[in-house]
Coordinates of C-alpha atoms and ligand atoms in Angstrom, one line a residue:
Chain A
M1 CA 84.1 -118.0 54.6
A2 CA 81.1 -116.7 52.7
S3 CA 79.5 -119.0 50.1
C4 CA 80.1 -118.4 46.4
A5 CA 76.3 -117.8 45.9
Q6 CA 76.4 -115.1 48.5
I7 CA 79.5 -113.5 46.9
E8 CA 77.7 -113.7 43.5
S9 CA 74.9 -111.6 44.9
F10 CA 77.4 -109.0 46.0
L11 CA 79.2 -108.6 42.7
Q12 CA 77.0 -105.9 41.1
A13 CA 76.8 -103.7 44.2
Y14 CA 80.6 -104.1 44.6
I15 CA 81.2 -102.9 41.0
D16 CA 78.7 -100.0 41.6
G17 CA 80.5 -99.0 44.8
E18 CA 77.3 -99.7 46.8
L19 CA 78.5 -102.4 49.2
S20 CA 78.8 -101.7 52.9
Q21 CA 82.3 -101.7 54.3
A22 CA 81.7 -105.1 56.0
E23 CA 80.4 -106.7 52.8
K24 CA 83.3 -105.3 50.8
V25 CA 85.8 -107.0 53.2
I26 CA 83.9 -110.3 53.0
L27 CA 83.9 -110.1 49.2
E28 CA 87.6 -109.1 48.8
Q29 CA 88.7 -111.9 51.2
H30 CA 86.7 -114.4 49.2
I31 CA 87.9 -113.2 45.8
A32 CA 91.5 -113.5 47.0
E33 CA 91.0 -117.2 47.6
C34 CA 88.3 -118.3 45.1
R35 CA 89.3 -118.3 41.4
M36 CA 85.8 -119.0 40.2
C37 CA 84.3 -115.9 41.9
D38 CA 87.3 -113.8 40.8
A39 CA 86.7 -114.8 37.2
L40 CA 83.0 -114.1 37.6
L41 CA 83.8 -110.6 39.0
K42 CA 85.9 -109.9 36.0
R43 CA 83.2 -110.9 33.6
Q44 CA 80.6 -108.9 35.5
K45 CA 82.9 -105.8 35.3
A46 CA 83.5 -106.2 31.6
N47 CA 79.7 -106.5 31.2
A48 CA 79.1 -103.3 33.1
A49 CA 81.8 -101.6 31.1
L50 CA 80.2 -102.7 27.9
L51 CA 76.9 -101.2 29.1
F52 CA 78.4 -97.9 30.2
E53 CA 80.4 -97.6 27.0
S54 CA 77.6 -98.4 24.6
L55 CA 75.2 -96.0 26.3
S56 CA 77.8 -93.3 26.7
E57 CA 77.0 -91.5 23.4
Q58 CA 73.5 -91.0 24.6
R59 CA 74.4 -89.6 28.0
L60 CA 73.1 -86.2 28.9
R61 CA 76.0 -83.8 28.6
E62 CA 74.5 -80.4 28.7
D63 CA 72.9 -78.9 31.8
L64 CA 69.2 -78.6 31.1
T65 CA 68.7 -76.0 33.8
P66 CA 69.2 -72.8 31.8
V67 CA 66.7 -73.9 29.0
V68 CA 64.2 -75.1 31.5
M69 CA 64.4 -72.0 33.6
A70 CA 64.3 -69.7 30.6
H71 CA 60.9 -70.9 29.6
L72 CA 59.3 -71.6 32.9
P73 CA 55.5 -71.6 32.5
E74 CA 52.9 -70.2 35.0
M75 CA 52.4 -72.3 38.0
D76 CA 48.9 -73.8 37.8
H77 CA 47.1 -72.3 40.9
D78 CA 43.8 -73.8 39.9
Y79 CA 44.7 -77.4 39.6
R80 CA 41.2 -78.7 39.6
R81 CA 40.2 -76.8 36.6
S82 CA 43.1 -78.0 34.5
H83 CA 42.5 -81.5 35.8
E84 CA 38.9 -81.3 34.6
V85 CA 40.1 -80.2 31.2
T86 CA 42.4 -83.3 31.0
L87 CA 39.6 -85.6 32.0
R88 CA 37.2 -84.2 29.4
A89 CA 39.8 -84.0 26.7
K90 CA 38.9 -85.6 23.4
Q91 CA 39.3 -89.3 23.4
R92 CA 41.7 -91.0 21.1
G93 CA 40.9 -93.7 18.6
R94 CA 43.0 -96.8 18.3
S95 CA 44.2 -98.7 15.3
L96 CA 42.9 -102.1 14.5
F97 CA 46.3 -103.4 15.2
F98 CA 46.0 -102.9 18.9
R99 CA 42.6 -104.4 19.0
V100 CA 43.6 -107.6 17.3
I101 CA 47.1 -108.3 18.5
M102 CA 47.5 -106.7 21.9
P103 CA 47.1 -109.1 24.8
V104 CA 44.2 -108.6 27.2
F105 CA 44.8 -108.9 30.9
A106 CA 41.8 -110.4 32.6
A107 CA 39.9 -108.9 35.5
A108 CA 41.2 -110.6 38.6
A109 CA 38.2 -110.3 40.9
V110 CA 34.8 -108.9 41.3
L111 CA 34.4 -107.8 44.9
L112 CA 31.2 -107.7 46.8
V113 CA 29.7 -104.2 47.0
G114 CA 29.7 -103.9 50.8
A115 CA 33.3 -105.0 51.2
A116 CA 34.4 -103.0 48.3
V117 CA 33.1 -99.7 49.6
L118 CA 35.0 -100.2 52.8
Y119 CA 38.1 -101.2 50.9
T120 CA 37.9 -98.3 48.5
W121 CA 37.1 -95.4 50.8
P122 CA 38.9 -95.1 54.0
K123 CA 36.5 -92.3 54.9
T124 CA 33.3 -94.2 55.3
Y125 CA 30.1 -92.4 55.5
T126 CA 26.7 -93.6 56.8
P127 CA 23.9 -91.7 55.3
V128 CA 21.1 -90.7 57.6
H129 CA 17.8 -89.2 56.8
R130 CA 18.7 -85.5 57.1
E131 CA 21.8 -85.8 55.0
V132 CA 20.6 -84.8 51.5
G133 CA 23.8 -84.3 49.5
M134 CA 27.5 -83.5 49.3
V135 CA 29.7 -80.7 48.2
T136 CA 31.4 -81.9 45.0
Y137 CA 33.3 -78.8 44.1
Q138 CA 34.3 -75.7 45.9
Q139 CA 36.5 -72.7 45.0
G140 CA 37.0 -69.6 47.1
K141 CA 35.4 -68.7 50.3
V142 CA 32.1 -70.5 51.0
L143 CA 30.4 -70.5 54.4
R144 CA 27.5 -72.6 55.6
S145 CA 25.2 -72.3 58.6
R146 CA 22.5 -74.4 60.1
E147 CA 19.0 -73.3 60.8
N148 CA 18.7 -71.6 64.2
S149 CA 22.4 -71.2 64.5
T150 CA 24.6 -68.2 63.9
D151 CA 27.7 -70.3 63.6
R152 CA 29.2 -70.1 60.1
M153 CA 31.5 -73.0 59.1
P154 CA 33.8 -73.2 56.1
T155 CA 32.6 -75.5 53.3
L156 CA 35.0 -77.9 51.7
V157 CA 34.8 -80.5 49.0
Q158 CA 33.1 -83.7 50.4
T159 CA 31.3 -81.8 53.1
V160 CA 28.0 -83.6 53.7
V161 CA 25.0 -81.3 53.1
Q162 CA 22.2 -81.5 55.7
A163 CA 18.6 -80.4 55.1
D164 CA 17.9 -76.8 56.2
E165 CA 21.5 -75.8 55.6
R166 CA 22.3 -72.4 54.1
F167 CA 25.3 -71.8 51.8
E168 CA 26.9 -68.4 51.0
T169 CA 29.5 -67.9 48.4
A170 CA 31.8 -64.9 48.7
E171 CA 33.0 -62.8 45.8
N172 CA 34.8 -65.0 43.2
A173 CA 33.7 -68.2 45.0
V174 CA 31.8 -71.0 43.4
L175 CA 30.3 -74.2 44.7
I176 CA 28.7 -77.4 43.4
I177 CA 26.3 -79.4 45.6
G178 CA 25.2 -82.9 44.5
L179 CA 21.7 -83.6 45.9
V180 CA 20.1 -87.0 46.2
G181 CA 18.4 -87.7 42.9
P182 CA 21.1 -87.1 41.7
S183 CA 20.6 -83.4 41.0
Y184 CA 23.4 -80.8 40.9
V185 CA 23.3 -77.2 41.8
K186 CA 26.1 -74.8 41.0
L187 CA 26.3 -71.6 43.0
H188 CA 27.7 -68.4 41.4
E189 CA 29.6 -65.9 43.5
N190 CA 27.8 -63.7 46.0
T191 CA 25.0 -66.2 46.3
R192 CA 22.9 -67.3 49.3
L193 CA 21.0 -70.6 49.0
K194 CA 19.1 -72.6 51.5
V195 CA 18.8 -76.3 50.9
E196 CA 15.4 -77.1 52.3
H197 CA 15.9 -80.8 51.4
E198 CA 17.0 -82.7 48.4
R199 CA 14.2 -81.5 46.2
E200 CA 13.6 -78.0 47.5
L201 CA 15.9 -75.0 47.4
S202 CA 15.4 -71.4 48.5
L203 CA 17.5 -68.9 46.5
E204 CA 17.7 -65.9 48.7
R205 CA 20.3 -64.0 46.7
G206 CA 22.5 -64.4 43.7
R207 CA 22.5 -67.0 40.9
I208 CA 22.4 -70.8 40.6
W209 CA 22.5 -73.3 37.8
L210 CA 20.6 -76.5 38.2
K211 CA 20.6 -79.9 36.7
V212 CA 17.7 -81.9 38.0
S213 CA 17.4 -85.7 37.5
N214 CA 14.2 -87.0 36.0
N215 CA 14.4 -90.5 37.5
D216 CA 11.2 -90.2 39.5
R217 CA 8.1 -88.2 39.3
A218 CA 8.7 -85.9 42.3
Y219 CA 8.8 -82.2 41.7
F220 CA 11.9 -80.2 42.3
R221 CA 11.1 -76.7 43.5
V222 CA 13.1 -73.5 43.8
F223 CA 11.7 -70.7 45.9
T224 CA 12.8 -67.1 45.2
P225 CA 11.7 -63.8 46.7
S226 CA 9.8 -63.1 43.5
G227 CA 8.1 -66.4 42.9
D228 CA 8.5 -70.1 42.7
I229 CA 9.9 -72.5 40.1
T230 CA 8.8 -76.0 39.7
V231 CA 10.7 -78.4 37.5
F232 CA 11.0 -81.9 36.2
G233 CA 14.3 -83.2 34.8
T234 CA 16.0 -80.2 33.3
V235 CA 19.0 -77.8 33.2
F236 CA 18.2 -74.2 34.1
D237 CA 19.6 -71.0 35.6
V238 CA 17.9 -68.8 38.2
H239 CA 19.2 -65.3 38.9
V240 CA 17.8 -63.3 41.8
T241 CA 18.5 -59.5 41.6
D242 CA 17.0 -56.5 43.3
R243 CA 14.5 -56.2 40.5
G244 CA 13.3 -59.7 40.4
T245 CA 14.2 -63.2 39.4
T246 CA 15.4 -64.3 35.9
V247 CA 14.8 -67.9 35.0
T248 CA 16.5 -69.4 31.9
V249 CA 16.0 -72.9 30.6
A250 CA 18.6 -74.9 28.7
E251 CA 16.9 -78.3 28.7
G252 CA 13.6 -79.7 29.7
T253 CA 10.6 -77.9 31.1
V254 CA 10.2 -75.5 34.0
Q255 CA 7.0 -74.0 35.5
V256 CA 7.4 -70.5 36.9
E257 CA 4.8 -68.9 39.1
N258 CA 4.2 -65.9 41.3
E259 CA 1.2 -65.4 43.5
R260 CA -0.9 -64.3 40.6
T261 CA 0.0 -66.4 37.6
F262 CA 2.3 -69.0 36.1
T263 CA 3.9 -69.9 32.8
V264 CA 5.8 -72.8 31.4
L265 CA 9.2 -72.4 30.0
H266 CA 10.9 -74.7 27.5
S267 CA 14.5 -75.0 26.3
G268 CA 15.9 -71.6 25.1
E269 CA 13.3 -69.5 26.9
Q270 CA 13.7 -66.9 29.6
V271 CA 11.3 -65.1 31.8
E272 CA 11.7 -62.3 34.3
L273 CA 9.7 -62.9 37.5
M274 CA 8.6 -59.9 39.7
P275 CA 6.4 -60.0 42.7
G276 CA 2.7 -59.5 41.7
R277 CA 3.5 -58.8 38.1
K278 CA 1.2 -60.3 35.4
P279 CA 1.4 -61.6 32.8
L280 CA 4.9 -63.3 32.6
R281 CA 6.6 -62.6 29.3
K282 CA 8.8 -65.2 27.8
V283 CA 11.6 -64.3 25.6
A284 CA 13.8 -66.5 23.4
V285 CA 17.5 -66.5 24.5
D286 CA 20.7 -68.3 23.8
A287 CA 20.5 -70.2 27.0
H288 CA 23.9 -71.9 26.8
T289 CA 25.7 -68.6 26.4
L290 CA 23.9 -67.1 29.3
M291 CA 24.9 -70.1 31.4
A292 CA 28.5 -70.1 30.4
W293 CA 29.5 -69.0 33.9
A294 CA 28.5 -72.5 35.1
S295 CA 30.3 -74.5 32.4
G296 CA 33.7 -73.4 33.6
F297 CA 33.8 -75.6 36.7
H298 CA 32.9 -79.2 37.4
S299 CA 32.6 -81.6 40.3
D300 CA 35.8 -83.0 41.7
P301 CA 35.8 -86.7 40.4
Q302 CA 36.7 -88.1 43.8
A303 CA 33.9 -86.2 45.5
E304 CA 31.5 -87.0 42.7
R305 CA 32.2 -90.7 43.2
M306 CA 31.8 -90.4 47.0
F307 CA 28.5 -88.7 46.4
L308 CA 27.1 -91.1 43.8
A309 CA 28.1 -94.2 45.7
N310 CA 27.1 -93.1 49.2
F311 CA 23.7 -91.6 48.8
P312 CA 20.6 -93.6 47.9
H313 CA 19.5 -91.8 44.7
S314 CA 16.4 -93.8 44.4
E315 CA 14.6 -96.8 46.0
R316 CA 15.9 -99.5 43.7
I317 CA 19.1 -101.3 44.2
R318 CA 22.1 -99.4 43.1
A319 CA 24.9 -101.9 43.0
E320 CA 28.4 -100.5 42.7
Q321 CA 30.6 -103.0 40.9
V322 CA 34.2 -103.0 41.7
F323 CA 36.9 -104.7 39.6
V324 CA 40.6 -105.1 40.2
V325 CA 42.6 -105.6 37.1
D326 CA 46.2 -106.8 37.2
V327 CA 48.0 -104.7 34.6
R328 CA 51.5 -105.6 35.5
R329 CA 52.9 -102.2 34.7
H330 CA 52.0 -102.4 31.1
V331 CA 50.9 -99.2 29.3
V332 CA 47.1 -99.3 29.3
H333 CA 45.2 -97.8 26.4
A334 CA 41.7 -98.8 27.1
I335 CA 39.4 -100.6 29.5
T336 CA 36.8 -103.1 28.2
F337 CA 33.6 -104.0 29.9
E338 CA 31.8 -107.2 29.0
W339 CA 28.2 -108.2 29.8
R340 CA 25.5 -110.7 28.7
P341 CA 22.9 -108.8 26.7
D342 CA 19.5 -108.9 28.4
A343 CA 15.9 -109.0 27.0
F344 CA 15.0 -105.4 27.7
E345 CA 14.6 -103.0 24.9
D346 CA 15.3 -99.8 26.8
N347 CA 15.3 -98.2 30.2
H348 CA 18.8 -99.3 31.1
C349 CA 21.1 -97.5 33.5
G350 CA 24.1 -95.7 32.1
Y351 CA 27.3 -96.3 34.1
H352 CA 29.8 -93.9 35.6
I353 CA 33.3 -95.4 35.5
F354 CA 36.0 -94.4 37.9
V355 CA 39.5 -95.7 37.3
S356 CA 42.1 -95.5 40.1
D357 CA 45.6 -96.9 40.6
E358 CA 46.8 -99.2 43.4
H359 CA 47.0 -96.2 45.8
M360 CA 43.5 -95.2 44.9
N361 CA 44.6 -92.2 43.1
Q362 CA 42.0 -91.3 40.5
L363 CA 43.3 -91.7 37.0
F364 CA 40.3 -90.9 34.9
T365 CA 36.5 -91.2 34.7
G366 CA 34.3 -92.3 31.9
Y367 CA 30.7 -93.0 31.2
I368 CA 28.9 -95.8 29.4
D369 CA 25.7 -94.5 27.9
A370 CA 22.5 -96.4 28.7
R371 CA 21.7 -96.8 25.0
V372 CA 24.8 -99.0 24.6
F373 CA 22.8 -101.8 26.3
E374 CA 19.9 -101.5 23.9
N375 CA 21.9 -103.1 21.1
K376 CA 21.6 -106.8 21.7
E377 CA 24.4 -107.6 19.2
K378 CA 26.8 -105.7 21.5
H379 CA 28.2 -107.2 24.6
I380 CA 31.5 -105.4 25.0
Y381 CA 32.3 -101.8 25.5
E382 CA 35.7 -100.2 25.1
L383 CA 36.5 -97.2 27.1
P384 CA 39.7 -95.5 25.8
V385 CA 42.1 -93.9 28.2
P386 CA 41.5 -90.2 27.5
E387 CA 44.1 -88.2 25.7
G388 CA 46.4 -86.6 28.2
V389 CA 46.1 -89.4 30.7
S390 CA 48.7 -92.1 30.7
I391 CA 48.6 -95.3 32.6
V392 CA 52.1 -96.6 32.8
G393 CA 53.9 -98.6 35.5
K394 CA 50.8 -99.4 37.5
S395 CA 50.5 -102.8 39.0
I396 CA 46.8 -102.9 39.4
L397 CA 43.8 -100.7 38.5
H398 CA 40.7 -100.3 40.6
I399 CA 37.6 -99.9 38.4
N400 CA 34.4 -98.8 40.1
V401 CA 31.3 -98.9 38.1
I402 CA 28.3 -97.0 39.4
P403 CA 24.9 -97.0 37.8
D404 CA 23.6 -93.6 36.8
G405 CA 20.3 -93.2 38.6
A406 CA 19.1 -90.5 36.2
S407 CA 19.3 -92.7 33.1
G408 CA 17.1 -95.7 33.7
V409 CA 16.2 -98.5 36.0
I410 CA 17.6 -101.7 34.5
E411 CA 21.0 -102.5 35.8
T412 CA 23.6 -104.5 33.9
P413 CA 26.1 -106.8 35.7
F414 CA 29.5 -106.9 34.0
I415 CA 31.0 -110.3 33.7
E416 CA 34.5 -109.2 32.8
V417 CA 36.5 -106.0 32.9
A418 CA 39.9 -106.0 31.3
A419 CA 42.7 -103.6 30.4
L420 CA 44.0 -103.4 26.9
S421 CA 47.7 -102.9 26.7
M422 CA 50.5 -102.6 24.3
Chain B
M1 CA 75.2 -83.5 48.2
H2 CA 71.6 -82.8 49.0
S3 CA 71.9 -79.9 51.3
A4 CA 68.2 -78.9 51.2
K5 CA 65.6 -81.6 51.3
D6 CA 63.4 -82.0 48.3
A7 CA 60.3 -81.1 50.3
E8 CA 61.9 -77.9 51.4
L9 CA 62.7 -77.0 47.8
V10 CA 59.2 -77.8 46.8
F11 CA 57.8 -75.6 49.5
R12 CA 60.1 -72.7 48.4
C13 CA 58.9 -73.2 44.8
L14 CA 55.3 -72.9 45.9
Q15 CA 56.3 -69.6 47.6
G16 CA 57.5 -68.4 44.2
D17 CA 61.2 -69.0 44.6
T18 CA 62.3 -70.1 41.2
D19 CA 65.9 -70.7 42.3
A20 CA 64.6 -73.6 44.3
F21 CA 63.1 -75.1 41.2
A22 CA 66.4 -74.6 39.4
E23 CA 68.0 -76.7 42.1
L24 CA 65.4 -79.4 41.7
V25 CA 66.1 -79.4 37.9
R26 CA 69.9 -79.8 38.6
R27 CA 69.2 -82.5 41.1
Y28 CA 66.8 -84.6 38.9
Q29 CA 67.8 -83.8 35.3
S30 CA 69.8 -86.9 34.9
A31 CA 67.0 -89.1 36.1
V32 CA 64.4 -87.3 34.0
Y33 CA 66.5 -87.4 31.0
A34 CA 67.3 -91.1 31.4
T35 CA 63.6 -91.9 31.8
A36 CA 62.8 -89.8 28.7
Y37 CA 65.5 -91.7 26.9
Y38 CA 64.0 -95.0 28.0
Y39 CA 60.7 -94.1 26.2
V40 CA 61.7 -91.8 23.3
G41 CA 65.4 -92.3 22.9
R42 CA 65.0 -94.0 19.6
Y43 CA 63.5 -90.8 18.2
H44 CA 66.3 -88.6 19.6
A45 CA 63.8 -86.6 21.6
A46 CA 64.9 -87.3 25.1
E47 CA 66.1 -83.8 25.8
D48 CA 62.9 -82.2 24.5
V49 CA 60.8 -84.6 26.6
A50 CA 62.9 -84.0 29.7
Q51 CA 62.4 -80.2 29.4
E52 CA 58.7 -80.6 28.8
A53 CA 58.5 -82.9 31.9
F54 CA 60.1 -80.2 34.0
W55 CA 57.7 -77.6 32.7
A56 CA 54.7 -79.9 33.4
A57 CA 56.0 -80.5 36.9
Y58 CA 56.4 -76.8 37.6
R59 CA 52.9 -76.1 36.3
S60 CA 51.3 -78.7 38.5
M61 CA 53.5 -78.3 41.5
P62 CA 50.5 -77.0 43.6
N63 CA 49.0 -80.5 43.1
L64 CA 52.0 -82.4 44.6
K65 CA 50.5 -84.0 47.7
E66 CA 53.6 -85.5 49.3
P67 CA 56.5 -83.1 48.7
D68 CA 59.0 -85.5 50.2
K69 CA 58.2 -87.9 47.4
F70 CA 58.9 -85.3 44.7
G71 CA 61.2 -87.7 42.8
V72 CA 58.5 -90.4 42.4
W73 CA 56.0 -87.8 41.4
L74 CA 58.4 -86.3 38.9
K75 CA 58.9 -89.8 37.4
E76 CA 55.2 -90.2 36.9
I77 CA 55.1 -86.8 35.1
T78 CA 58.1 -87.7 33.0
T79 CA 56.4 -91.0 32.0
R80 CA 53.2 -89.3 31.1
T81 CA 55.0 -86.6 29.1
A82 CA 56.9 -89.2 27.2
A83 CA 53.7 -91.2 26.5
N84 CA 52.0 -88.0 25.2
W85 CA 55.0 -87.2 23.1
L86 CA 54.9 -90.6 21.6
R87 CA 51.2 -90.3 20.9
R88 CA 51.8 -87.0 19.1
N89 CA 55.0 -87.9 17.3
G90 CA 55.6 -91.6 17.4
P91 CA 55.3 -93.1 13.9
R92 CA 52.1 -95.1 13.7
L93 CA 54.0 -98.1 12.4
R94 CA 56.4 -98.3 15.3
H95 CA 55.2 -101.8 16.2
E96 CA 55.4 -103.1 12.7
T97 CA 58.9 -102.1 11.7
P98 CA 62.2 -102.8 13.5
L99 CA 63.1 -100.1 15.9
P100 CA 65.2 -97.4 14.3
Q101 CA 68.7 -97.1 15.7
R102 CA 68.6 -95.3 19.0
R103 CA 72.0 -93.9 18.5
T104 CA 73.6 -91.5 16.2
V105 CA 77.1 -92.3 15.2
P106 CA 79.4 -89.6 16.4
F107 CA 81.3 -87.8 13.6
E108 CA 84.8 -89.0 14.7
I109 CA 83.7 -92.6 14.6
A110 CA 81.9 -92.3 11.3
R111 CA 85.2 -90.9 9.9
Q112 CA 87.0 -94.1 10.7
G113 CA 85.1 -95.7 8.0
P114 CA 82.4 -98.3 7.6
T115 CA 84.1 -101.1 9.5
G116 CA 84.6 -99.3 12.8
T117 CA 81.2 -97.8 12.6
S118 CA 79.2 -100.9 12.0
E119 CA 81.1 -102.7 14.8
I120 CA 80.1 -100.0 17.3
I121 CA 76.5 -100.0 16.0
D122 CA 76.3 -103.8 16.3
R123 CA 77.6 -103.7 19.9
H124 CA 75.2 -100.9 20.7
E125 CA 72.3 -102.9 19.2
N126 CA 73.3 -106.0 21.2
V127 CA 73.1 -104.0 24.4
Q128 CA 69.8 -102.4 23.5
R129 CA 68.3 -105.7 22.6
A130 CA 69.6 -107.2 25.9
I131 CA 68.1 -104.4 27.9
D132 CA 64.8 -104.8 26.1
A133 CA 64.8 -108.5 26.9
L134 CA 64.9 -107.8 30.7
P135 CA 61.7 -107.9 32.7
E136 CA 60.0 -104.5 32.4
R137 CA 60.5 -103.6 36.1
Y138 CA 64.3 -103.9 35.7
R139 CA 64.6 -101.7 32.6
L140 CA 64.3 -98.2 34.0
P141 CA 66.7 -98.8 37.0
V142 CA 69.2 -100.3 34.5
I143 CA 68.9 -97.2 32.2
L144 CA 69.2 -94.9 35.2
R145 CA 72.3 -96.7 36.3
Y146 CA 74.1 -97.2 33.1
L147 CA 73.1 -94.2 31.1
Q148 CA 73.4 -91.6 33.8
E149 CA 75.4 -93.5 36.4
L150 CA 72.9 -92.6 39.2
S151 CA 73.6 -94.1 42.6
Y152 CA 71.2 -96.6 44.1
E153 CA 70.0 -93.9 46.5
E154 CA 69.2 -91.6 43.6
I155 CA 67.5 -94.3 41.6
S156 CA 65.4 -95.2 44.7
R157 CA 64.3 -91.7 45.3
F158 CA 63.1 -91.5 41.7
T159 CA 61.4 -94.9 41.2
G160 CA 60.0 -95.1 44.7
E161 CA 61.5 -98.6 45.3
S162 CA 63.7 -99.0 48.3
R163 CA 67.4 -98.9 48.0
D164 CA 67.6 -102.6 48.8
E165 CA 65.0 -103.3 46.1
I166 CA 67.1 -101.4 43.6
R167 CA 70.2 -103.3 44.7
G168 CA 68.3 -106.6 44.1
I169 CA 67.0 -105.4 40.8
L170 CA 70.4 -104.3 39.5
H171 CA 71.9 -107.6 40.8
R172 CA 69.4 -109.7 38.9
A173 CA 69.5 -107.5 35.9
G174 CA 73.3 -107.6 35.9
R175 CA 73.3 -111.3 35.9
Q176 CA 70.8 -111.6 33.1
L177 CA 72.7 -109.0 31.0
R178 CA 75.9 -110.8 31.6
E179 CA 74.3 -114.0 30.3
L180 CA 72.6 -112.2 27.4
L181 CA 75.8 -110.4 26.3
A182 CA 78.1 -113.4 27.1
D183 CA 79.6 -113.5 23.7
A184 CA 79.2 -109.9 22.8
D185 CA 82.5 -108.8 24.1
T186 CA 85.3 -111.0 25.2
T187 CA 88.1 -108.6 26.1
E188 CA 87.5 -108.5 29.7
D189 CA 90.2 -106.5 31.3
D190 CA 90.3 -103.7 33.8
A191 CA 91.8 -101.3 31.3
Q192 CA 88.6 -101.3 29.4
W193 CA 86.6 -101.0 32.5
H194 CA 88.5 -97.9 33.6
R195 CA 88.3 -96.4 30.1
A196 CA 84.5 -96.8 30.0
R197 CA 84.1 -95.4 33.5
K198 CA 85.8 -92.1 32.9
Ligands
ZN1 ZN1 83.6 -118.3 45.3

């Protein structure tokens, strides 16, 4: 005969009609002979009845289907774009109440960088010299080809970009390439661009938007049929048409030259470059409006992280710090980062933050500005979970912290990363 | 009961077949509603949140990576929808004042006068308090079971835990609730059981 303990473990499933036939026989035989278990069964049944009854008023009685189907929205066929909107959505402030009373779950572990990369990304990647970047966003038909080859291959997010590769976007297609630096180039539709290497591009046709890092003193150059462009850290737009090349600068400084002359453009200036034409006339423009085409799409966060973490963006050590925080399925409202203030006044690194769940699904990304580390009174930074993102029912969070090579050189080790919860 | 597999319905939705989505709504509305109730029931907004969750799910359907885990994905969306709803609508003081009653008293009972009403409210509050006292991991399966009478299989498809895990959870939750509610109701006969079940 089954033990009373075993029978007790069958009771709820028996009441719920979820026991197997064999288990049911065992239970019923036992109940017939054991008054204690029989009494327990009765209590358990009464308990279940109480639960059903007291919740019965709240039970869903109407079929929701007609209402749901009557107002069905458009299916989102461009998921990434909407996802980006979510990630960039305005962040929410929190009341003092949360800060003071809510418990803080401590970071469980700081893993070593090498081990962490393997653990984090199943798709490991070994950079070699000729690999100069990665595709971080792609939409529509984009083909790439190697020098001396007529083969054209499709281009997908996380494609590794080699030196001397040529990219061609079809109509309505766009592409973002992250280049070692890190610098970013966004390709408009109907554009053909050759990546000579991480600091040289040849724009053969179409239009690109560029954001060039200023973390070292090397030039970044763009060659066009009408002349060449030399830049330091900056954001600008180059448009090659049949007539010539239009260069527009949103931030920083760009030197534009053809074989006869050159000029220097600053923020909000535009010049039209034609072969042999002199002088070059600068005009004032609303650069941001002119570049609106490029602000509509952004790197895929996962690809961005792969790119930042796997390419050596400068010579100095770029230590990724990985934290695993045990959140025990609590609702998480913010992540805090704690460090010991250092003696340096400026030139700190900013940090890209990538937060993923236990299955390594990206939840949100954030950024800690380098200037945060200049204030020596401050030793803790609170990154709120963005509006529109909810972290509920997760057992752990993976938090990857990657220094932003474009911001500075002094890296900050974090001593504790924690999740703030209700 | 499940003639077409979830994954097949998802595939048909993506092809533009809205009837397939209607079938998914019928299949999961109890679970979605119960989850919404779990989060926002005390504000009487569970139905609104459930509808919103289905709309959100439909919108982001192209992003569903594992169509055979539609239920688990839908649960995540429901949770997120509820959290957003609370953020938008939840009173700022909800942690500083006792929870408002999650239940409206039905007209017929209210008519019976103050005595009957308060007794029912008391019992309802006891139950709610007991559920709130359970470990967090037990609560949603308990709500899915007792609010909407979902089977272990249906709960498992929605929470992502195995059927055996659900059985274990409901067993342990059942024992704890029995102890918590030990003195809440003493008339333990089968008549009451049958009445409640119908
Ligand atoms: Zn026994």
